[in-house]
PDB file of C-alpha atoms in Angstrom:
ATOM      1  CA  UNK T1203      -4.129 -28.328 -13.256  1.00 28.00           C
ATOM      2  CA  UNK T1204      -4.186 -27.881 -17.039  1.00 30.00           C
ATOM      3  CA  UNK T1205      -1.512 -25.656 -18.535  1.00 32.00           C
ATOM      4  CA  UNK T1206      -4.121 -23.649 -20.938  1.00 33.00           C
ATOM      5  CA  UNK T1207      -6.317 -23.293 -17.515  1.00 37.00           C
ATOM      6  CA  UNK T1208      -4.502 -22.557 -14.599  1.00 43.00           C
ATOM      7  CA  UNK T1209      -3.089 -19.499 -13.495  1.00 41.00           C
ATOM      8  CA  UNK T1210      -0.240 -20.776 -11.523  1.00 45.00           C
ATOM      9  CA  UNK T1211       2.648 -17.990 -12.007  1.00 47.00           C
ATOM     10  CA  UNK T1212       0.855 -16.432 -14.926  1.00 61.00           C
ATOM     11  CA  UNK T1213       0.118 -13.201 -13.383  1.00 55.00           C
ATOM     12  CA  UNK T1214       1.939  -9.851 -14.886  1.00 55.00           C
ATOM     13  CA  UNK T1215       2.227  -8.068 -11.790  1.00 52.00           C
ATOM     14  CA  UNK T1216       5.603  -6.002 -11.843  1.00 53.00           C
ATOM     15  CA  UNK T1217       6.059  -4.070 -15.137  1.00 49.00           C
ATOM     16  CA  UNK T1218       8.411  -5.754 -17.715  1.00 50.00           C
ATOM     17  CA  UNK T1219      11.383  -4.162 -19.210  1.00 52.00           C
ATOM     18  CA  UNK T1220      12.966  -1.348 -17.828  1.00 58.00           C
ATOM     19  CA  UNK T1221      13.446   2.661 -18.151  1.00 77.00           C
ATOM     20  CA  UNK T1222      16.128   2.511 -15.486  1.00 91.00           C
ATOM     21  CA  UNK T1223      18.956  -0.077 -14.730  1.00 93.00           C
ATOM     22  CA  UNK T1224      17.089  -1.043 -11.812  1.00 94.00           C
ATOM     23  CA  UNK T1225      14.050  -1.798 -13.514  1.00 94.00           C
ATOM     24  CA  UNK T1226      16.096  -3.746 -16.039  1.00 95.00           C
ATOM     25  CA  UNK T1227      17.922  -5.724 -13.623  1.00 96.00           C
ATOM     26  CA  UNK T1228      14.327  -6.594 -11.322  1.00 97.00           C
ATOM     27  CA  UNK T1229      13.002  -7.540 -14.722  1.00 96.00           C
ATOM     28  CA  UNK T1230      15.932  -9.827 -15.850  1.00 96.00           C
ATOM     29  CA  UNK T1231      15.820 -11.553 -12.408  1.00 98.00           C
ATOM     30  CA  UNK T1232      12.277 -11.882 -12.232  1.00 97.00           C
ATOM     31  CA  UNK T1233      11.998 -13.443 -15.687  1.00 97.00           C
ATOM     32  CA  UNK T1234      14.476 -15.732 -14.868  1.00 97.00           C
ATOM     33  CA  UNK T1235      12.856 -17.217 -11.362  1.00 97.00           C
ATOM     34  CA  UNK T1236      15.029 -15.104  -9.026  1.00 98.00           C
ATOM     35  CA  UNK T1237      12.356 -13.295  -7.208  1.00 98.00           C
ATOM     36  CA  UNK T1238      14.121 -13.167  -3.972  1.00 98.00           C
ATOM     37  CA  UNK T1239      16.693 -11.387  -5.399  1.00 98.00           C
ATOM     38  CA  UNK T1240      14.795  -9.012  -7.314  1.00 98.00           C
ATOM     39  CA  UNK T1241      12.650  -8.250  -4.092  1.00 98.00           C
ATOM     40  CA  UNK T1242      16.220  -7.557  -2.098  1.00 98.00           C
ATOM     41  CA  UNK T1243      16.823  -4.893  -4.755  1.00 98.00           C
ATOM     42  CA  UNK T1244      13.793  -2.968  -3.412  1.00 97.00           C
ATOM     43  CA  UNK T1245      14.207  -3.766   0.209  1.00 96.00           C
ATOM     44  CA  UNK T1246      16.214  -0.078   0.472  1.00 97.00           C
ATOM     45  CA  UNK T1247      13.096   1.654  -0.508  1.00 97.00           C
ATOM     46  CA  UNK T1248      10.429  -0.304   1.209  1.00 93.00           C
ATOM     47  CA  UNK T1249       8.914   2.588   2.851  1.00 96.00           C
ATOM     48  CA  UNK T1250       8.155   3.937  -0.798  1.00 97.00           C
ATOM     49  CA  UNK T1251       4.565   3.102  -1.750  1.00 97.00           C
ATOM     50  CA  UNK T1252       5.297   1.718  -5.410  1.00 97.00           C
ATOM     51  CA  UNK T1253       8.839  -0.025  -4.343  1.00 97.00           C
ATOM     52  CA  UNK T1254       6.798  -1.681  -1.475  1.00 98.00           C
ATOM     53  CA  UNK T1255       3.838  -2.910  -3.585  1.00 98.00           C
ATOM     54  CA  UNK T1256       6.521  -4.198  -6.377  1.00 98.00           C
ATOM     55  CA  UNK T1257       8.238  -6.186  -3.745  1.00 98.00           C
ATOM     56  CA  UNK T1258       5.396  -7.566  -2.604  1.00 98.00           C
ATOM     57  CA  UNK T1259       4.187  -8.410  -5.832  1.00 98.00           C
ATOM     58  CA  UNK T1260       7.301 -10.040  -6.754  1.00 98.00           C
ATOM     59  CA  UNK T1261       7.345 -12.238  -3.782  1.00 98.00           C
ATOM     60  CA  UNK T1262       3.519 -13.315  -4.305  1.00 98.00           C
ATOM     61  CA  UNK T1263       4.314 -14.459  -7.772  1.00 98.00           C
ATOM     62  CA  UNK T1264       7.047 -16.466  -6.188  1.00 98.00           C
ATOM     63  CA  UNK T1265       4.231 -18.231  -4.141  1.00 98.00           C
ATOM     64  CA  UNK T1266       2.428 -19.055  -7.682  1.00 97.00           C
ATOM     65  CA  UNK T1267       5.603 -20.429  -9.035  1.00 97.00           C
ATOM     66  CA  UNK T1268       7.394 -22.575  -6.074  1.00 98.00           C
ATOM     67  CA  UNK T1269       4.459 -22.805  -3.738  1.00 97.00           C
ATOM     68  CA  UNK T1270       6.799 -21.557  -1.289  1.00 97.00           C
ATOM     69  CA  UNK T1271       7.504 -18.392   0.506  1.00 98.00           C
ATOM     70  CA  UNK T1272       3.818 -17.566   1.763  1.00 98.00           C
ATOM     71  CA  UNK T1273       4.735 -15.923   5.092  1.00 98.00           C
ATOM     72  CA  UNK T1274       7.581 -13.435   3.487  1.00 98.00           C
ATOM     73  CA  UNK T1275       5.102 -12.547   0.734  1.00 98.00           C
ATOM     74  CA  UNK T1276       2.043 -11.562   3.570  1.00 98.00           C
ATOM     75  CA  UNK T1277       5.054  -9.642   5.602  1.00 98.00           C
ATOM     76  CA  UNK T1278       5.933  -7.774   2.546  1.00 98.00           C
ATOM     77  CA  UNK T1279       2.207  -7.103   1.406  1.00 98.00           C
ATOM     78  CA  UNK T1280       1.569  -5.857   4.882  1.00 98.00           C
ATOM     79  CA  UNK T1281       4.427  -3.458   4.790  1.00 98.00           C
ATOM     80  CA  UNK T1282       2.996  -2.210   1.401  1.00 98.00           C
ATOM     81  CA  UNK T1283      -0.563  -1.945   2.666  1.00 98.00           C
ATOM     82  CA  UNK T1284       0.795   0.101   5.531  1.00 98.00           C
ATOM     83  CA  UNK T1285       2.619   2.848   3.385  1.00 98.00           C
ATOM     84  CA  UNK T1286      -0.244   3.211   1.010  1.00 98.00           C
ATOM     85  CA  UNK T1287      -1.654   6.851   0.954  1.00 97.00           C
ATOM     86  CA  UNK T1288      -3.745   7.372  -1.921  1.00 97.00           C
ATOM     87  CA  UNK T1289      -6.585   5.278  -2.853  1.00 97.00           C
ATOM     88  CA  UNK T1290      -4.901   4.212  -6.110  1.00 97.00           C
ATOM     89  CA  UNK T1291      -2.117   2.899  -3.716  1.00 98.00           C
ATOM     90  CA  UNK T1292      -4.604   1.353  -1.443  1.00 98.00           C
ATOM     91  CA  UNK T1293      -6.421  -0.130  -4.310  1.00 98.00           C
ATOM     92  CA  UNK T1294      -3.250  -1.818  -5.799  1.00 98.00           C
ATOM     93  CA  UNK T1295      -2.288  -3.121  -2.631  1.00 98.00           C
ATOM     94  CA  UNK T1296      -5.855  -4.370  -2.202  1.00 98.00           C
ATOM     95  CA  UNK T1297      -5.420  -6.083  -5.735  1.00 98.00           C
ATOM     96  CA  UNK T1298      -2.451  -7.660  -4.409  1.00 98.00           C
ATOM     97  CA  UNK T1299      -3.997  -9.163  -0.921  1.00 98.00           C
ATOM     98  CA  UNK T1300      -7.042 -10.414  -3.327  1.00 98.00           C
ATOM     99  CA  UNK T1301      -4.179 -12.182  -5.750  1.00 98.00           C
ATOM    100  CA  UNK T1302      -2.415 -13.534  -2.576  1.00 98.00           C
ATOM    101  CA  UNK T1303      -5.576 -15.211  -1.442  1.00 98.00           C
ATOM    102  CA  UNK T1304      -6.411 -16.205  -4.729  1.00 98.00           C
ATOM    103  CA  UNK T1305      -3.027 -18.249  -5.045  1.00 98.00           C
ATOM    104  CA  UNK T1306      -3.505 -19.628  -1.390  1.00 98.00           C
ATOM    105  CA  UNK T1307      -6.770 -21.153  -2.512  1.00 98.00           C
ATOM    106  CA  UNK T1308      -5.916 -22.225  -6.113  1.00 97.00           C
ATOM    107  CA  UNK T1309      -2.957 -24.123  -4.819  1.00 96.00           C
ATOM    108  CA  UNK T1310      -4.503 -25.814  -1.778  1.00 96.00           C
ATOM    109  CA  UNK T1311      -2.774 -24.180   0.909  1.00 97.00           C
ATOM    110  CA  UNK T1312      -5.650 -22.682   2.482  1.00 97.00           C
ATOM    111  CA  UNK T1313      -9.181 -21.343   1.244  1.00 98.00           C
ATOM    112  CA  UNK T1314      -9.055 -17.920   1.098  1.00 98.00           C
ATOM    113  CA  UNK T1315     -11.685 -17.519  -1.936  1.00 98.00           C
ATOM    114  CA  UNK T1316     -13.763 -15.261   0.258  1.00 98.00           C
ATOM    115  CA  UNK T1317     -11.000 -13.225   1.247  1.00 98.00           C
ATOM    116  CA  UNK T1318     -10.127 -12.796  -2.434  1.00 98.00           C
ATOM    117  CA  UNK T1319     -13.279 -11.667  -3.993  1.00 97.00           C
ATOM    118  CA  UNK T1320     -13.663  -9.176  -1.063  1.00 98.00           C
ATOM    119  CA  UNK T1321     -10.122  -7.556  -1.700  1.00 98.00           C
ATOM    120  CA  UNK T1322     -10.718  -7.258  -5.536  1.00 98.00           C
ATOM    121  CA  UNK T1323     -14.084  -5.750  -5.061  1.00 98.00           C
ATOM    122  CA  UNK T1324     -12.384  -3.372  -2.648  1.00 98.00           C
ATOM    123  CA  UNK T1325      -9.592  -2.649  -5.189  1.00 98.00           C
ATOM    124  CA  UNK T1326     -12.327  -1.957  -7.796  1.00 98.00           C
ATOM    125  CA  UNK T1327     -14.006   0.447  -5.438  1.00 98.00           C
ATOM    126  CA  UNK T1328     -10.833   2.356  -4.992  1.00 98.00           C
ATOM    127  CA  UNK T1329      -9.132   1.815  -8.912  1.00 98.00           C
ATOM    128  CA  UNK T1330     -10.517   4.456 -11.230  1.00 96.00           C
ATOM    129  CA  UNK T1331     -11.838   2.838 -14.107  1.00 95.00           C
ATOM    130  CA  UNK T1332      -9.614   4.696 -16.349  1.00 95.00           C
ATOM    131  CA  UNK T1333      -6.427   4.142 -14.379  1.00 96.00           C
ATOM    132  CA  UNK T1334      -3.054   2.323 -15.314  1.00 95.00           C
ATOM    133  CA  UNK T1335      -3.771  -0.501 -12.678  1.00 96.00           C
ATOM    134  CA  UNK T1336      -7.395  -1.506 -13.932  1.00 98.00           C
ATOM    135  CA  UNK T1337      -6.933  -3.770 -16.789  1.00 98.00           C
ATOM    136  CA  UNK T1338      -4.781  -5.870 -14.132  1.00 98.00           C
ATOM    137  CA  UNK T1339      -7.580  -6.048 -11.750  1.00 98.00           C
ATOM    138  CA  UNK T1340     -10.067  -7.003 -14.274  1.00 98.00           C
ATOM    139  CA  UNK T1341      -7.523  -9.633 -15.477  1.00 98.00           C
ATOM    140  CA  UNK T1342      -7.393 -10.984 -11.679  1.00 98.00           C
ATOM    141  CA  UNK T1343     -11.311 -10.858 -11.497  1.00 98.00           C
ATOM    142  CA  UNK T1344     -11.271 -12.911 -14.470  1.00 98.00           C
ATOM    143  CA  UNK T1345      -9.059 -15.569 -12.858  1.00 98.00           C
ATOM    144  CA  UNK T1346     -11.418 -16.007  -9.714  1.00 97.00           C
ATOM    145  CA  UNK T1347     -14.309 -15.969 -12.260  1.00 97.00           C
ATOM    146  CA  UNK T1348     -12.416 -19.168 -14.333  1.00 95.00           C
ATOM    147  CA  UNK T1349     -10.900 -21.154 -11.757  1.00 95.00           C
ATOM    148  CA  UNK T1350     -12.417 -20.360  -8.396  1.00 96.00           C
ATOM    149  CA  UNK T1351     -16.101 -19.589  -9.575  1.00 94.00           C
ATOM    150  CA  UNK T1352     -16.532 -21.927 -12.522  1.00 90.00           C
ATOM    151  CA  UNK T1353     -17.815 -18.752 -14.354  1.00 94.00           C
ATOM    152  CA  UNK T1354     -16.318 -19.186 -17.773  1.00 93.00           C
ATOM    153  CA  UNK T1355     -18.662 -16.052 -19.181  1.00 96.00           C
ATOM    154  CA  UNK T1356     -17.935 -13.744 -15.884  1.00 97.00           C
ATOM    155  CA  UNK T1357     -14.177 -14.715 -16.771  1.00 98.00           C
ATOM    156  CA  UNK T1358     -14.213 -14.416 -20.449  1.00 98.00           C
ATOM    157  CA  UNK T1359     -16.054 -10.627 -20.076  1.00 98.00           C
ATOM    158  CA  UNK T1360     -13.118  -9.645 -17.340  1.00 98.00           C
ATOM    159  CA  UNK T1361     -10.201 -11.170 -19.758  1.00 98.00           C
ATOM    160  CA  UNK T1362     -11.797  -9.210 -22.608  1.00 98.00           C
ATOM    161  CA  UNK T1363     -11.947  -5.704 -20.709  1.00 98.00           C
ATOM    162  CA  UNK T1364      -8.581  -6.406 -19.395  1.00 98.00           C
ATOM    163  CA  UNK T1365      -7.105  -7.567 -23.123  1.00 98.00           C
ATOM    164  CA  UNK T1366      -8.831  -4.210 -24.193  1.00 98.00           C
ATOM    165  CA  UNK T1367      -7.282  -2.183 -21.615  1.00 98.00           C
ATOM    166  CA  UNK T1368      -3.625  -3.687 -21.933  1.00 98.00           C
ATOM    167  CA  UNK T1369      -3.950  -2.974 -25.578  1.00 98.00           C
ATOM    168  CA  UNK T1370      -4.996   0.816 -25.056  1.00 97.00           C
ATOM    169  CA  UNK T1371      -2.233   1.223 -22.729  1.00 96.00           C
ATOM    170  CA  UNK T1372       0.454  -0.861 -24.786  1.00 96.00           C
ATOM    171  CA  UNK T1373       0.895  -3.330 -22.150  1.00 97.00           C
ATOM    172  CA  UNK T1374       2.278  -6.046 -23.968  1.00 97.00           C
ATOM    173  CA  UNK T1375       2.999  -8.358 -21.148  1.00 97.00           C
ATOM    174  CA  UNK T1376      -0.543  -8.340 -19.771  1.00 98.00           C
ATOM    175  CA  UNK T1377      -1.634  -8.848 -23.240  1.00 98.00           C
ATOM    176  CA  UNK T1378       0.434 -12.350 -22.988  1.00 98.00           C
ATOM    177  CA  UNK T1379      -1.701 -13.227 -20.233  1.00 98.00           C
ATOM    178  CA  UNK T1380      -4.940 -12.223 -21.504  1.00 98.00           C
ATOM    179  CA  UNK T1381      -4.095 -14.013 -24.893  1.00 98.00           C
ATOM    180  CA  UNK T1382      -3.788 -17.377 -22.782  1.00 98.00           C
ATOM    181  CA  UNK T1383      -6.640 -17.184 -20.576  1.00 97.00           C
ATOM    182  CA  UNK T1384      -8.880 -16.431 -23.551  1.00 98.00           C
ATOM    183  CA  UNK T1385      -7.504 -19.171 -25.475  1.00 98.00           C
ATOM    184  CA  UNK T1386      -8.044 -21.600 -22.294  1.00 96.00           C
ATOM    185  CA  UNK T1387     -11.773 -20.759 -22.246  1.00 96.00           C
ATOM    186  CA  UNK T1388     -11.544 -21.321 -26.162  1.00 97.00           C
ATOM    187  CA  UNK T1389     -10.256 -24.661 -25.948  1.00 97.00           C
ATOM    188  CA  UNK T1390     -12.532 -25.966 -23.144  1.00 95.00           C
ATOM    189  CA  UNK T1391     -15.280 -24.937 -25.686  1.00 96.00           C
ATOM    190  CA  UNK T1392     -13.644 -27.073 -28.568  1.00 97.00           C
ATOM    191  CA  UNK T1393     -12.719 -23.704 -30.286  1.00 97.00           C
ATOM    192  CA  UNK T1394      -9.429 -25.446 -31.128  1.00 98.00           C
ATOM    193  CA  UNK T1395      -8.371 -22.808 -33.731  1.00 98.00           C
ATOM    194  CA  UNK T1396      -8.990 -19.625 -31.596  1.00 98.00           C
ATOM    195  CA  UNK T1397      -7.568 -21.749 -28.943  1.00 98.00           C
ATOM    196  CA  UNK T1398      -4.382 -21.894 -31.040  1.00 98.00           C
ATOM    197  CA  UNK T1399      -4.079 -18.432 -31.894  1.00 98.00           C
ATOM    198  CA  UNK T1400      -4.243 -17.262 -28.445  1.00 98.00           C
ATOM    199  CA  UNK T1401      -1.832 -19.623 -27.258  1.00 98.00           C
ATOM    200  CA  UNK T1402       0.696 -18.734 -30.136  1.00 98.00           C
ATOM    201  CA  UNK T1403       0.363 -15.246 -29.267  1.00 98.00           C
ATOM    202  CA  UNK T1404       0.945 -15.827 -25.342  1.00 98.00           C
ATOM    203  CA  UNK T1405       4.005 -17.747 -26.399  1.00 98.00           C
ATOM    204  CA  UNK T1406       5.649 -15.301 -29.149  1.00 98.00           C
ATOM    205  CA  UNK T1407       5.223 -12.383 -26.446  1.00 98.00           C
ATOM    206  CA  UNK T1408       6.725 -14.219 -23.717  1.00 98.00           C
ATOM    207  CA  UNK T1409       9.564 -15.364 -26.194  1.00 97.00           C
ATOM    208  CA  UNK T1410       9.844 -11.617 -27.193  1.00 97.00           C
ATOM    209  CA  UNK T1411      10.048 -10.281 -23.690  1.00 96.00           C
ATOM    210  CA  UNK T1412      12.694 -13.153 -22.620  1.00 96.00           C
ATOM    211  CA  UNK T1413      10.286 -14.038 -19.758  1.00 97.00           C
ATOM    212  CA  UNK T1414      11.646 -17.549 -19.234  1.00 97.00           C
ATOM    213  CA  UNK T1415       9.509 -18.251 -16.401  1.00 97.00           C
ATOM    214  CA  UNK T1416       6.493 -17.969 -17.854  1.00 97.00           C
ATOM    215  CA  UNK T1417       7.297 -19.568 -21.468  1.00 98.00           C
ATOM    216  CA  UNK T1418       7.152 -23.353 -20.474  1.00 97.00           C
ATOM    217  CA  UNK T1419       3.409 -22.905 -19.445  1.00 97.00           C
ATOM    218  CA  UNK T1420       3.003 -21.007 -22.820  1.00 98.00           C
ATOM    219  CA  UNK T1421       4.576 -24.120 -24.638  1.00 98.00           C
ATOM    220  CA  UNK T1422       2.533 -26.617 -22.878  1.00 97.00           C
ATOM    221  CA  UNK T1423      -0.895 -24.885 -23.337  1.00 97.00           C
ATOM    222  CA  UNK T1424      -0.232 -24.561 -27.255  1.00 98.00           C
ATOM    223  CA  UNK T1425       0.915 -27.981 -27.370  1.00 97.00           C
ATOM    224  CA  UNK T1426      -2.558 -28.945 -26.123  1.00 97.00           C
ATOM    225  CA  UNK T1427      -3.889 -27.665 -29.807  1.00 98.00           C
ATOM    226  CA  UNK T1428      -1.451 -29.126 -32.098  1.00 97.00           C
ATOM    227  CA  UNK T1429      -0.994 -33.002 -33.375  1.00 96.00           C
ATOM    228  CA  UNK T1430       2.069 -35.089 -33.494  1.00 97.00           C
ATOM    229  CA  UNK T1431       5.114 -34.239 -34.045  1.00 97.00           C
ATOM    230  CA  UNK T1432       4.608 -30.656 -33.319  1.00 97.00           C
ATOM    231  CA  UNK T1433       2.985 -31.211 -29.546  1.00 97.00           C
ATOM    232  CA  UNK T1434       5.746 -33.450 -28.708  1.00 96.00           C
ATOM    233  CA  UNK T1435       8.285 -30.782 -29.821  1.00 97.00           C
ATOM    234  CA  UNK T1436       6.496 -28.120 -27.709  1.00 97.00           C
ATOM    235  CA  UNK T1437       6.682 -30.115 -24.881  1.00 96.00           C
ATOM    236  CA  UNK T1438       9.873 -31.379 -24.713  1.00 96.00           C
ATOM    237  CA  UNK T1439      11.139 -27.320 -25.369  1.00 97.00           C
ATOM    238  CA  UNK T1440       9.044 -27.011 -22.078  1.00 97.00           C
ATOM    239  CA  UNK T1441      10.886 -29.665 -20.460  1.00 96.00           C
ATOM    240  CA  UNK T1442      14.088 -28.258 -21.378  1.00 96.00           C
ATOM    241  CA  UNK T1443      13.124 -24.945 -19.812  1.00 97.00           C
ATOM    242  CA  UNK T1444      11.393 -26.581 -16.798  1.00 97.00           C
ATOM    243  CA  UNK T1445      14.616 -28.389 -16.082  1.00 96.00           C
ATOM    244  CA  UNK T1446      16.942 -25.266 -16.808  1.00 96.00           C
ATOM    245  CA  UNK T1447      14.851 -23.234 -14.086  1.00 96.00           C
ATOM    246  CA  UNK T1448      15.026 -25.626 -11.465  1.00 96.00           C
ATOM    247  CA  UNK T1449      11.492 -27.239 -11.662  1.00 96.00           C
ATOM    248  CA  UNK T1450       9.545 -23.952 -11.812  1.00 96.00           C
ATOM    249  CA  UNK T1451       6.723 -23.677 -12.060  1.00 97.00           C
ATOM    250  CA  UNK T1452       6.063 -26.358  -9.574  1.00 96.00           C
ATOM    251  CA  UNK T1453       2.587 -27.106 -10.865  1.00 94.00           C
ATOM    252  CA  UNK T1454       4.025 -28.002 -14.551  1.00 95.00           C
ATOM    253  CA  UNK T1455       5.823 -31.124 -13.211  1.00 93.00           C
ATOM    254  CA  UNK T1456       2.970 -33.718 -13.742  1.00 88.00           C
ATOM    255  CA  UNK T1457       2.199 -32.419 -17.241  1.00 86.00           C
ATOM    256  CA  UNK T1458       5.924 -32.474 -18.176  1.00 87.00           C
ATOM    257  CA  UNK T1459       6.876 -35.826 -16.630  1.00 76.00           C
ATOM    258  CA  UNK T1460       7.836 -37.719 -19.542  1.00 65.00           C
ATOM    259  CA  UNK T1461      10.012 -35.004 -20.806  1.00 59.00           C
ATOM    260  CA  UNK T1462      11.631 -34.563 -17.014  1.00 57.00           C
ATOM    261  CA  UNK T1463      12.388 -38.214 -17.144  1.00 53.00           C
ATOM    262  CA  UNK T1464      14.268 -38.136 -20.159  1.00 52.00           C
TER     263      UNK T1464
END
């Protein structure tokens, strides 16, 4: 998988930052790849729809980065689906259902592409176009179009909707992902300057937010648009972070093999 095109571990599910000590603790754990510990903090509130959904989202993200924990993520998602009450909550759970199925398909665990498409379609019917969760849904529909449907035009349109929605809502973290994926499309189409700008913005945001597990992929993506010695410097920094985090995200190992060996 190319660091500029894959979504592996590149989804802004739970909110970043933190308005409360609990939210801050969850973000810090998540940003360092400690998804199990972050999810454990939410376990006592598993009967609350929002907490149950965030717990499932954390465990699904762990699957994307580590290619492990599928059964636990599925169990948490079913629990979140069971306690969802409103259309928005059911739609958000369907959005996570689609993302889990997408991840399984993308990483070659099991082909669930039809389930992913159907679940995100159900989410679109339940989540109001003006709702807070709509940009994330648009982003994920773009991922399916880009990586499962091989439809760059549809992916670009979805990413642009997500980018506009994230901008309107001040969702800086989601912007780090929309910048990156729009840049990936630009790179495939030979628009090097546009790709470099998008990858640089994504990297800047992730570094500012302290999202360590998402920084190595951002570095390798930007490296693909640079010449030596800058490209080598960026890949070396990505390799350092990769080793620091214990080989996460796993799908980045092939791209960083020379840096890992040193």
